[in-house]
Amino acid sequence: MTERRKQKYGPIYKEKMGNFTIIVVSDADDAQKVLRAEGKYPNRSPIVPLIEYRKKRNLPMGVMLSKDEEWKKFRTVMDKKMMRPHEVSCYADRINDVGDDLLQRLKRCRRDDGIIPDIEKEVTKYAAESIATVLFEKRLGMFNEPIDPKVEDFYESITKLLLATNELTAVPPFIFKYIFTKNWKKLVKWSDKAFQFADDIVEEKRKGLEKKIASADDITRSGDRIDFLSYVIATGKLNRSEANVAMIELLFAGMDTATSTILWTLYNLGKNPQVQDKLRNEVRSVMKDCREPDANLLEKMPYLRSCVRETLRLQPIVFALPRITDRDLVLSGYKVPAQSFVLIGSYIMGRDESVFTNPQQYMPERWLRGSDRQGYQSESRFQYLPFGFGPRMCLGKRVAEMEIQSLMAKLILDYEIKTMNPTENTPVNRLLMAPKDKMQIALHDLV
Ligand code: HEM
């Protein structure tokens, strides 16, 4: 819809929802103006149903839903571990172990024709296990057979929670507060289940930790290979329920985001065998006989990084970056007053034919450097913002990149990837951008 609106109204237009106005921009200069004008505490539009749930259960708003100084308190603690590449690189071996488990599982569930019956579920398990091992140094048991019913329930509650949240965010916030819908009841039910599961893990881990954390100085030292929860507790900067909510948010935020990017990357590679071959050659030449891609090896694979970047151009996780502007701005010649709700249209900006040659084509070469680069004409870093921008940008970017790249490196060494969807699959906006049709991916042994 935003694409059609852009064609009709140009790079800036207004959308009305009752007495609520949204300004949608899709020009890199406008995006730059909005993001560069952000103050100390950039604010996104509130996700009302999730905020209402936290209020109902008397839970802190955490990093995702809080504002101003409250939000800054969370980010100051969390950025130190999550946003620094050398800190995150310590987790590579644990993530590789999870990747090995997924590969084993795929071997077991693959049909004779190579199709993985529910690839989305398998990849979600990988994403959940990966983030859990970073956060708690604990495996959830998602790949256990038979799977613990509690773990299966957690998977189900996260999936249903997202669906209910999506339904409720389609209702304008001023109506939502007064209508007690079926979806709201669902959201409460699935949130309660998911929070309980995650809370139990955090509390179990916490018990073992209390003795261990004798000295905060030791455990918070930079470069220490400790799990994230131990680090957060040891800093002493978040109280018990704030630390719990922070962990739970990361667990939730890390699941569908990484899953979707992995699925779309498989889909794109399956549809573009020549890209797949080129990627396999790069991975083989860097990995040689090694099976465990660590941060140093991944650093030597620019084409792998470009494949993931190109996926996030065509199939970004969020269709637009929301912001509440801090000051008066002029965007594409129009005055936009402070406190306006602006959406920066990542999805349409990624398909802008004035900067991307053949924008519908999957072409990782757009992201290579120097003379290897092809098909991307813009020099603006605001044209493409898959993880957002500034102090409010994605907290899980580094973990997500490691998780996605290391899994792709493993898969490409073992398999030829085939996309089996009979028709073009497209991303649709369901809170996060999700595939319209069920992904159908086949993995064939390489000959
Ligand atoms: C490919 C995977 C991912 C993509 C494309 C992605 C993208 C994004 C985007 C666009 C935002 C909004 C940024 C902004 O407003 O400027 C965001 C926020 C966030 N992401 Fe991610 N994300 C991914 C994976 C993850 C993972 C794995 C985690 C957890 C470990 C995570 C945790 C968060 C959190 C906590 C925020 C809120 C930050 C804040 O409000 O301060 N994300 N992400």
Short mmCIF file of N, CA and C and ligand atoms in Angstrom, two decimals, residues 35 38 42 44 63-66 71 75 78-79 82 127 131 135 246 249-262 308 312 315-318 320-323 346 385-397 399-401 403-404, ligand 1:
data_model
loop_
_atom_site.label_atom_id
_atom_site.label_comp_id
_atom_site.label_asym_id
_atom_site.label_seq_id
_atom_site.Cartn_x
_atom_site.Cartn_y
_atom_site.Cartn_z
N LEU A 35 16.27 11.65 11.48
CA LEU A 35 17.11 10.87 12.39
C LEU A 35 18.26 11.70 12.98
N GLU A 38 17.27 13.86 16.03
CA GLU A 38 16.83 13.19 17.25
C GLU A 38 17.59 13.73 18.45
N PRO A 42 15.62 9.33 21.64
CA PRO A 42 14.71 9.18 20.50
C PRO A 42 13.50 8.33 20.88
N ARG A 44 10.03 6.23 19.70
CA ARG A 44 9.19 5.64 18.65
C ARG A 44 7.75 5.78 19.08
N VAL A 63 13.35 -2.07 27.67
CA VAL A 63 14.06 -1.23 26.69
C VAL A 63 13.19 -0.92 25.47
N MET A 64 12.28 -1.81 25.16
CA MET A 64 11.51 -1.64 23.92
C MET A 64 10.39 -0.62 24.07
N LEU A 65 9.79 -0.56 25.26
CA LEU A 65 8.57 0.24 25.40
C LEU A 65 8.76 1.49 26.23
N SER A 66 9.91 1.64 26.88
CA SER A 66 10.06 2.81 27.75
C SER A 66 10.55 4.02 26.96
N TRP A 71 14.31 4.72 29.47
CA TRP A 71 14.86 3.94 28.35
C TRP A 71 16.39 3.98 28.37
N ARG A 75 19.43 1.07 28.14
CA ARG A 75 20.39 1.01 27.02
C ARG A 75 21.83 1.16 27.52
N MET A 78 22.83 -2.20 28.67
CA MET A 78 22.80 -3.28 27.67
C MET A 78 23.74 -3.04 26.49
N ASP A 79 23.90 -1.78 26.09
CA ASP A 79 24.75 -1.48 24.92
C ASP A 79 26.17 -2.00 25.10
N MET A 82 25.99 -5.75 24.24
CA MET A 82 25.30 -6.18 23.01
C MET A 82 25.76 -5.46 21.75
N ALA A 127 16.75 -19.77 16.28
CA ALA A 127 16.87 -18.38 16.74
C ALA A 127 16.66 -18.31 18.25
N ILE A 131 19.68 -17.19 20.93
CA ILE A 131 19.61 -16.01 21.80
C ILE A 131 19.62 -16.45 23.27
N LEU A 135 22.06 -15.16 26.22
CA LEU A 135 21.50 -14.48 27.39
C LEU A 135 21.77 -15.23 28.69
N ALA A 246 14.12 -7.18 30.82
CA ALA A 246 15.11 -6.92 29.75
C ALA A 246 15.49 -8.23 29.06
N GLU A 249 12.54 -9.56 26.97
CA GLU A 249 12.37 -8.79 25.73
C GLU A 249 13.37 -9.22 24.66
N LEU A 250 14.60 -9.44 25.10
CA LEU A 250 15.62 -9.84 24.11
C LEU A 250 15.30 -11.21 23.54
N LEU A 251 14.82 -12.08 24.41
CA LEU A 251 14.45 -13.42 23.94
C LEU A 251 13.33 -13.32 22.90
N PHE A 252 12.31 -12.52 23.20
CA PHE A 252 11.19 -12.37 22.26
C PHE A 252 11.66 -11.68 20.97
N ALA A 253 12.40 -10.55 21.16
CA ALA A 253 12.79 -9.74 20.00
C ALA A 253 13.73 -10.50 19.08
N GLY A 254 14.45 -11.46 19.67
CA GLY A 254 15.45 -12.18 18.88
C GLY A 254 14.88 -13.33 18.07
N MET A 255 13.64 -13.70 18.31
CA MET A 255 13.13 -14.92 17.66
C MET A 255 12.63 -14.68 16.24
N ASP A 256 11.57 -13.94 16.08
CA ASP A 256 10.98 -13.82 14.75
C ASP A 256 11.80 -12.98 13.78
N THR A 257 12.59 -12.06 14.33
CA THR A 257 13.41 -11.20 13.48
C THR A 257 14.47 -12.00 12.73
N ALA A 258 15.28 -12.73 13.52
CA ALA A 258 16.36 -13.51 12.88
C ALA A 258 15.75 -14.61 12.01
N THR A 259 14.66 -15.22 12.50
CA THR A 259 14.03 -16.31 11.75
C THR A 259 13.61 -15.82 10.36
N SER A 260 12.93 -14.70 10.33
CA SER A 260 12.43 -14.20 9.06
C SER A 260 13.58 -13.90 8.09
N THR A 261 14.66 -13.31 8.62
CA THR A 261 15.79 -12.98 7.73
C THR A 261 16.45 -14.25 7.20
N ILE A 262 16.56 -15.27 8.03
CA ILE A 262 17.15 -16.54 7.57
C ILE A 262 16.25 -17.16 6.48
N VAL A 308 23.05 -11.27 2.99
CA VAL A 308 22.10 -10.97 4.08
C VAL A 308 21.61 -9.52 3.96
N LEU A 312 17.75 -8.07 3.47
CA LEU A 312 17.10 -7.06 4.30
C LEU A 312 16.68 -5.82 3.51
N GLN A 315 13.44 -7.66 1.80
CA GLN A 315 12.47 -8.17 2.80
C GLN A 315 12.90 -7.69 4.19
N PRO A 316 12.76 -6.36 4.44
CA PRO A 316 13.18 -5.87 5.75
C PRO A 316 12.25 -6.39 6.85
N ILE A 317 12.73 -6.36 8.07
CA ILE A 317 11.92 -6.86 9.20
C ILE A 317 10.76 -5.91 9.51
N VAL A 318 11.06 -4.61 9.44
CA VAL A 318 9.98 -3.65 9.67
C VAL A 318 9.75 -2.88 8.38
N ALA A 320 8.64 0.09 8.10
CA ALA A 320 8.98 1.50 8.28
C ALA A 320 9.52 1.73 9.68
N LEU A 321 10.41 2.72 9.80
CA LEU A 321 10.93 3.08 11.13
C LEU A 321 10.05 4.18 11.70
N PRO A 322 9.42 3.94 12.84
CA PRO A 322 8.57 4.99 13.41
C PRO A 322 9.35 5.94 14.32
N ARG A 323 9.05 7.20 14.25
CA ARG A 323 9.67 8.17 15.16
C ARG A 323 8.68 9.27 15.54
N SER A 346 11.18 2.23 5.15
CA SER A 346 12.32 1.35 4.78
C SER A 346 11.98 0.46 3.58
N LEU A 385 18.25 1.29 6.02
CA LEU A 385 18.41 1.29 7.48
C LEU A 385 17.75 0.05 8.09
N PRO A 386 18.22 -1.15 7.76
CA PRO A 386 17.51 -2.35 8.22
C PRO A 386 17.48 -2.51 9.72
N PHE A 387 18.49 -1.97 10.41
CA PHE A 387 18.51 -2.11 11.88
C PHE A 387 18.20 -0.78 12.56
N GLY A 388 17.68 0.17 11.79
CA GLY A 388 17.37 1.47 12.37
C GLY A 388 18.61 2.34 12.44
N PHE A 389 18.55 3.36 13.28
CA PHE A 389 19.65 4.31 13.32
C PHE A 389 19.73 4.98 14.68
N GLY A 390 20.96 5.34 15.06
CA GLY A 390 21.17 6.18 16.24
C GLY A 390 21.05 5.39 17.53
N PRO A 391 20.91 6.14 18.64
CA PRO A 391 20.92 5.45 19.95
C PRO A 391 19.78 4.47 20.13
N ARG A 392 18.72 4.59 19.28
CA ARG A 392 17.58 3.68 19.46
C ARG A 392 17.66 2.51 18.47
N MET A 393 18.77 2.40 17.77
CA MET A 393 18.85 1.33 16.76
C MET A 393 18.80 -0.06 17.42
N CYS A 394 18.63 -1.07 16.59
CA CYS A 394 18.45 -2.44 17.09
C CYS A 394 19.56 -2.85 18.06
N LEU A 395 19.15 -3.31 19.19
CA LEU A 395 20.10 -3.75 20.22
C LEU A 395 20.69 -5.13 19.89
N GLY A 396 19.98 -5.87 19.07
CA GLY A 396 20.43 -7.24 18.78
C GLY A 396 21.17 -7.37 17.45
N LYS A 397 21.53 -6.22 16.84
CA LYS A 397 22.12 -6.27 15.50
C LYS A 397 23.34 -7.22 15.43
N VAL A 399 24.35 -9.65 17.45
CA VAL A 399 24.04 -11.06 17.69
C VAL A 399 23.32 -11.63 16.46
N ALA A 400 22.36 -10.84 15.94
CA ALA A 400 21.59 -11.31 14.78
C ALA A 400 22.52 -11.59 13.60
N GLU A 401 23.45 -10.67 13.35
CA GLU A 401 24.34 -10.86 12.19
C GLU A 401 25.17 -12.13 12.36
N GLU A 403 24.51 -14.76 14.18
CA GLU A 403 23.62 -15.93 14.13
C GLU A 403 23.24 -16.28 12.68
N ILE A 404 22.89 -15.25 11.92
CA ILE A 404 22.41 -15.49 10.55
C ILE A 404 23.58 -15.90 9.64
C1 HEM B 1 17.86 -9.55 11.27
C2 HEM B 1 17.44 -9.40 12.49
C3 HEM B 1 16.94 -8.10 13.07
C4 HEM B 1 16.53 -6.95 12.45
C5 HEM B 1 16.49 -6.66 10.95
C6 HEM B 1 16.14 -6.02 13.48
C7 HEM B 1 15.67 -4.74 13.24
C8 HEM B 1 15.32 -3.84 14.23
C9 HEM B 1 14.83 -2.51 13.98
C10 HEM B 1 14.61 -1.89 12.61
C11 HEM B 1 14.63 -1.92 15.19
C12 HEM B 1 14.15 -0.48 15.41
C13 HEM B 1 15.37 0.43 15.43
C14 HEM B 1 15.08 1.91 15.42
O1 HEM B 1 13.97 2.31 15.78
O2 HEM B 1 15.99 2.69 15.06
C15 HEM B 1 14.97 -2.89 16.21
C16 HEM B 1 14.89 -2.66 17.57
C17 HEM B 1 15.24 -3.58 18.52
N1 HEM B 1 15.75 -4.84 18.31
FE1 HEM B 1 16.12 -5.69 16.52
N2 HEM B 1 16.32 -6.61 14.70
C18 HEM B 1 16.83 -7.87 14.50
C19 HEM B 1 17.18 -8.79 15.47
C20 HEM B 1 17.15 -8.57 16.82
C21 HEM B 1 17.62 -9.50 17.81
C22 HEM B 1 18.27 -10.86 17.53
C23 HEM B 1 17.39 -8.91 19.03
C24 HEM B 1 17.69 -9.45 20.40
C25 HEM B 1 18.79 -10.03 20.72
C26 HEM B 1 16.80 -7.60 18.78
C27 HEM B 1 16.46 -6.70 19.77
C28 HEM B 1 15.95 -5.45 19.53
C29 HEM B 1 15.57 -4.52 20.59
C30 HEM B 1 15.64 -4.79 22.09
C31 HEM B 1 15.13 -3.35 19.96
C32 HEM B 1 14.60 -2.09 20.65
C33 HEM B 1 15.76 -1.12 20.91
C34 HEM B 1 15.32 0.17 21.59
O3 HEM B 1 14.15 0.51 21.51
O4 HEM B 1 16.19 0.84 22.17
N3 HEM B 1 16.69 -7.44 17.43
N4 HEM B 1 15.40 -4.05 15.61
#
